[in-house]
CSV table of C-alpha atoms in Angstrom, one decimal:
chain,number,residue,atom,x,y,z
A,1,MET,CA,-63.7,146.6,161.9
A,2,SER,CA,-60.6,145.1,163.4
A,3,GLU,CA,-60.0,141.3,163.6
A,4,ARG,CA,-60.3,141.3,167.4
A,5,GLU,CA,-63.8,142.9,167.2
A,6,LYS,CA,-64.9,140.3,164.6
A,7,GLU,CA,-63.8,137.3,166.8
A,8,LYS,CA,-65.7,138.8,169.8
A,9,LYS,CA,-68.8,139.2,167.6
A,10,ASN,CA,-68.6,135.5,166.4
A,11,LYS,CA,-68.5,134.2,170.0
A,12,THR,CA,-71.5,136.2,171.0
A,13,ALA,CA,-73.5,134.9,168.0
A,14,ALA,CA,-73.0,131.2,168.8
A,15,SER,CA,-76.0,129.0,167.9
A,16,PRO,CA,-78.4,127.6,170.5
A,17,GLY,CA,-77.4,124.1,169.4
A,18,ASP,CA,-73.8,124.7,170.3
A,19,LYS,CA,-74.9,125.8,173.7
A,20,GLU,CA,-76.9,122.6,174.2
A,21,ASP,CA,-73.9,120.5,173.2
A,22,MET,CA,-71.7,122.3,175.6
A,23,GLU,CA,-74.2,121.8,178.4
A,24,GLN,CA,-74.5,118.0,177.6
A,25,VAL,CA,-70.7,117.8,177.8
A,26,LYS,CA,-70.7,119.4,181.1
A,27,HIS,CA,-73.4,117.2,182.4
A,28,ASP,CA,-71.6,114.1,181.2
A,29,GLU,CA,-68.4,115.2,182.8
A,30,THR,CA,-70.2,115.9,186.1
A,31,PRO,CA,-70.4,112.7,188.4
A,32,GLY,CA,-74.1,111.8,188.6
A,33,LYS,CA,-76.3,109.7,190.9
A,34,ASP,CA,-76.5,106.9,188.4
A,35,HIS,CA,-72.8,106.2,188.4
A,36,ALA,CA,-72.8,106.2,192.2
A,37,ALA,CA,-75.8,103.8,192.5
A,38,GLY,CA,-74.2,100.9,190.5
A,39,PRO,CA,-71.9,99.5,193.3
A,40,GLU,CA,-74.7,99.8,195.9
A,41,GLU,CA,-77.2,97.8,193.8
A,42,HIS,CA,-74.5,95.2,193.2
A,43,LYS,CA,-73.8,95.0,196.9
A,44,LYS,CA,-77.5,94.6,197.7
A,45,LYS,CA,-77.9,91.8,195.2
A,46,SER,CA,-74.9,89.9,196.7
A,47,LYS,CA,-76.5,90.2,200.2
A,48,GLU,CA,-79.8,88.7,198.9
A,49,GLU,CA,-77.9,85.8,197.3
A,50,LEU,CA,-76.1,85.2,200.6
A,51,ILE,CA,-79.4,85.1,202.5
A,52,HIS,CA,-80.9,82.8,199.9
A,53,GLU,CA,-77.9,80.4,200.2
A,54,GLN,CA,-78.2,80.4,204.0
A,55,GLU,CA,-81.9,79.7,203.9
A,56,LYS,CA,-81.2,76.8,201.5
A,57,THR,CA,-78.5,75.4,203.8
A,58,ILE,CA,-80.9,75.7,206.8
A,59,THR,CA,-83.6,73.8,204.9
A,60,GLU,CA,-81.2,71.0,204.0
A,61,ARG,CA,-80.0,70.7,207.6
A,62,GLU,CA,-83.6,70.6,208.9
A,63,LYS,CA,-84.3,67.8,206.4
A,64,GLU,CA,-81.2,65.9,207.6
A,65,ILE,CA,-82.3,66.4,211.3
A,66,GLY,CA,-85.8,65.1,210.5
A,67,GLU,CA,-84.3,62.0,208.8
A,68,LEU,CA,-82.1,61.3,211.8
A,69,LYS,CA,-85.0,61.7,214.1
A,70,ASP,CA,-87.0,59.2,212.1
A,71,ARG,CA,-84.1,56.8,212.1
A,72,LEU,CA,-83.7,57.1,215.8
A,73,LEU,CA,-87.4,56.5,216.4
A,74,TYR,CA,-87.2,53.4,214.2
A,75,GLN,CA,-84.2,52.0,216.1
A,76,GLN,CA,-85.9,52.7,219.4
A,77,ALA,CA,-89.0,50.8,218.3
A,78,GLU,CA,-86.8,47.9,217.1
A,79,PHE,CA,-85.0,47.8,220.4
A,80,GLU,CA,-88.3,47.8,222.3
A,81,ASN,CA,-89.5,44.9,220.2
A,82,PHE,CA,-86.3,43.1,220.9
A,83,LYS,CA,-86.7,43.7,224.7
A,84,LYS,CA,-90.2,42.4,224.6
A,85,LEU,CA,-89.2,39.3,222.6
A,86,LYS,CA,-86.4,38.5,225.1
A,87,ALA,CA,-88.7,39.1,228.1
A,88,LYS,CA,-91.2,36.7,226.5
A,89,GLU,CA,-88.5,34.0,225.9
A,90,LYS,CA,-87.3,34.4,229.5
A,91,GLN,CA,-90.9,34.0,230.8
A,92,GLU,CA,-91.5,30.9,228.7
A,93,LEU,CA,-88.2,29.5,229.8
A,94,LEU,CA,-89.2,29.9,233.5
A,95,ARG,CA,-92.7,28.5,232.8
A,96,PHE,CA,-91.6,25.6,230.6
A,97,GLY,CA,-88.1,25.0,231.9
A,98,ASN,CA,-89.3,21.8,233.8
A,99,GLU,CA,-91.2,20.5,230.8
A,100,THR,CA,-88.6,17.7,230.1
A,101,LEU,CA,-88.7,16.7,233.7
A,102,VAL,CA,-92.5,16.5,233.8
A,103,LYS,CA,-92.6,14.4,230.6
A,104,GLU,CA,-90.2,11.9,232.1
A,105,MET,CA,-92.4,11.6,235.2
A,106,LEU,CA,-95.6,10.9,233.2
A,107,PRO,CA,-94.7,7.2,232.6
A,108,VAL,CA,-94.1,6.8,236.3
A,109,ILE,CA,-97.6,8.1,236.9
A,110,ASP,CA,-98.9,5.7,234.3
A,111,ASN,CA,-97.3,2.7,236.1
A,112,LEU,CA,-98.7,3.8,239.4
A,113,GLU,CA,-102.2,3.9,237.9
A,114,ARG,CA,-101.8,0.5,236.4
A,115,ALA,CA,-100.6,-0.9,239.7
A,116,ILE,CA,-103.7,0.5,241.4
A,117,GLU,CA,-106.0,-0.9,238.8
A,118,HIS,CA,-104.4,-4.3,238.9
A,119,ALA,CA,-104.3,-4.5,242.7
A,120,SER,CA,-107.8,-3.3,243.1
A,121,LYS,CA,-109.1,-6.5,241.5
A,122,THR,CA,-108.0,-8.5,244.6
A,123,SER,CA,-109.3,-7.9,248.1
A,124,GLU,CA,-106.0,-8.9,249.7
A,125,SER,CA,-104.1,-6.0,248.3
A,126,LYS,CA,-106.4,-3.3,249.5
A,127,ALA,CA,-103.8,-1.7,251.8
A,128,ILE,CA,-101.3,-1.6,249.0
A,129,VAL,CA,-103.8,0.0,246.7
A,130,GLU,CA,-104.5,2.7,249.2
A,131,GLY,CA,-100.8,3.4,249.7
A,132,VAL,CA,-100.2,3.6,246.0
A,133,GLU,CA,-103.2,5.9,245.5
A,134,LEU,CA,-101.9,8.3,248.2
A,135,THR,CA,-98.5,8.3,246.4
A,136,LEU,CA,-100.1,9.1,243.1
A,137,SER,CA,-102.3,11.8,244.6
A,138,GLY,CA,-99.3,13.5,246.2
A,139,LEU,CA,-97.3,13.3,242.9
A,140,LEU,CA,-100.2,14.9,241.0
A,141,LYS,CA,-100.4,17.7,243.5
A,142,VAL,CA,-96.8,18.4,243.1
A,143,LEU,CA,-97.2,18.6,239.3
A,144,GLU,CA,-100.2,20.9,239.7
A,145,LYS,CA,-97.9,23.4,241.5
A,146,PHE,CA,-95.9,23.6,238.2
A,147,GLY,CA,-99.0,24.2,236.1
A,148,VAL,CA,-99.5,20.6,235.0
A,149,GLN,CA,-103.2,19.4,234.6
A,150,ARG,CA,-104.8,16.4,233.2
A,151,VAL,CA,-106.7,16.5,229.9
A,152,GLU,CA,-110.4,16.0,230.4
A,153,ALA,CA,-111.5,13.2,228.1
A,154,GLN,CA,-114.0,10.7,229.5
A,155,GLY,CA,-117.5,11.6,228.4
A,156,LYS,CA,-116.3,14.7,226.4
A,157,LYS,CA,-116.7,15.3,222.7
A,158,PHE,CA,-113.6,14.2,220.8
A,159,ASP,CA,-111.2,17.1,220.3
A,160,PRO,CA,-108.3,16.3,217.9
A,161,ASN,CA,-106.3,19.1,219.6
A,162,LEU,CA,-106.4,17.2,222.9
A,163,HIS,CA,-107.3,13.6,222.1
A,164,GLU,CA,-105.7,10.9,220.0
A,165,ALA,CA,-108.3,8.3,218.9
A,166,VAL,CA,-107.0,4.8,219.1
A,167,TYR,CA,-110.2,3.0,217.9
A,168,GLU,CA,-113.9,3.6,217.5
A,169,GLU,CA,-116.6,1.8,219.5
A,170,GLU,CA,-120.2,1.2,218.5
A,171,ARG,CA,-122.4,2.7,221.1
A,172,LYS,CA,-126.1,3.4,221.2
A,173,ASP,CA,-126.2,5.1,224.6
A,174,VAL,CA,-124.0,8.1,223.7
A,175,ALA,CA,-123.7,10.4,220.7
A,176,PRO,CA,-121.2,9.6,218.0
A,177,GLY,CA,-117.9,11.3,218.5
A,178,THR,CA,-118.0,11.1,222.3
A,179,VAL,CA,-115.0,9.8,224.2
A,180,VAL,CA,-116.0,6.5,225.9
A,181,GLY,CA,-112.7,5.2,227.1
A,182,GLU,CA,-109.1,6.3,228.1
A,183,LEU,CA,-106.2,4.1,227.4
A,184,GLN,CA,-103.7,6.7,228.5
A,185,LYS,CA,-104.3,10.1,230.1
A,186,GLY,CA,-103.2,13.3,228.5
A,187,TYR,CA,-101.5,16.3,230.2
A,188,ILE,CA,-101.3,20.1,229.7
A,189,MET,CA,-98.7,22.4,231.2
A,190,ASP,CA,-99.7,26.1,231.4
A,191,GLY,CA,-101.9,25.7,228.4
A,192,ARG,CA,-99.4,23.8,226.3
A,193,LEU,CA,-100.2,20.2,225.5
A,194,LEU,CA,-97.5,17.8,226.8
A,195,ARG,CA,-99.2,14.8,225.3
A,196,PRO,CA,-102.7,14.0,224.1
A,197,ALA,CA,-105.0,11.6,225.8
A,198,MET,CA,-105.2,8.2,224.0
A,199,VAL,CA,-109.0,7.5,223.8
A,200,SER,CA,-111.7,5.4,222.2
A,201,VAL,CA,-114.5,7.2,220.5
A,202,ALA,CA,-118.1,6.2,220.1
A,203,LYS,CA,-119.6,5.7,216.7
A,204,LYS,CA,-123.1,5.0,215.4
A,205,PRO,CA,-123.8,1.2,215.1
A,206,GLU,CA,-123.6,-0.1,211.6
A,207,THR,CA,-126.9,-2.0,211.9
A,208,GLU,CA,-128.7,1.2,212.2
């Protein structure tokens, strides 16, 4: 048998293992689907990360917007309170702007009342008393237009918020704590006390 015939026979008799190795080599050398899927999967992963970052950014912006809204609402509430306070101050200024003037007029009223009381003790000064009474009445009506009223005291129960007790007087005909005399009248302006009424208060007789 020639050398050429022997070589041909050896090639034909190759083992099955050698054939498998050769097939594996061919398979490895052939571009497969796994090699092609690598970049696509990486690309998909990067897209998901981008979406996640965008969602995170949106959440943070929504949180900032919510905080800004809360801050704006708080500032609006503060401004409304400030407006109400200023409106109240303006209203009180209009109501009590003449308080100083009224207080200065009260002693004048006191003098008129004393003049009437003194003149009423003599019959010769009746005309003068009537004139002074008319003057006092007109003055009190003017004050009423500005919200000024007298404090009720005579015969009322003593009220430390409206009355100032000058002395106590023993009385059997009235209950203790009752105002039985006025030394000086008190006045209120729109619910605010200008001055308390100076009064005498009844007390229970000590003998009892």
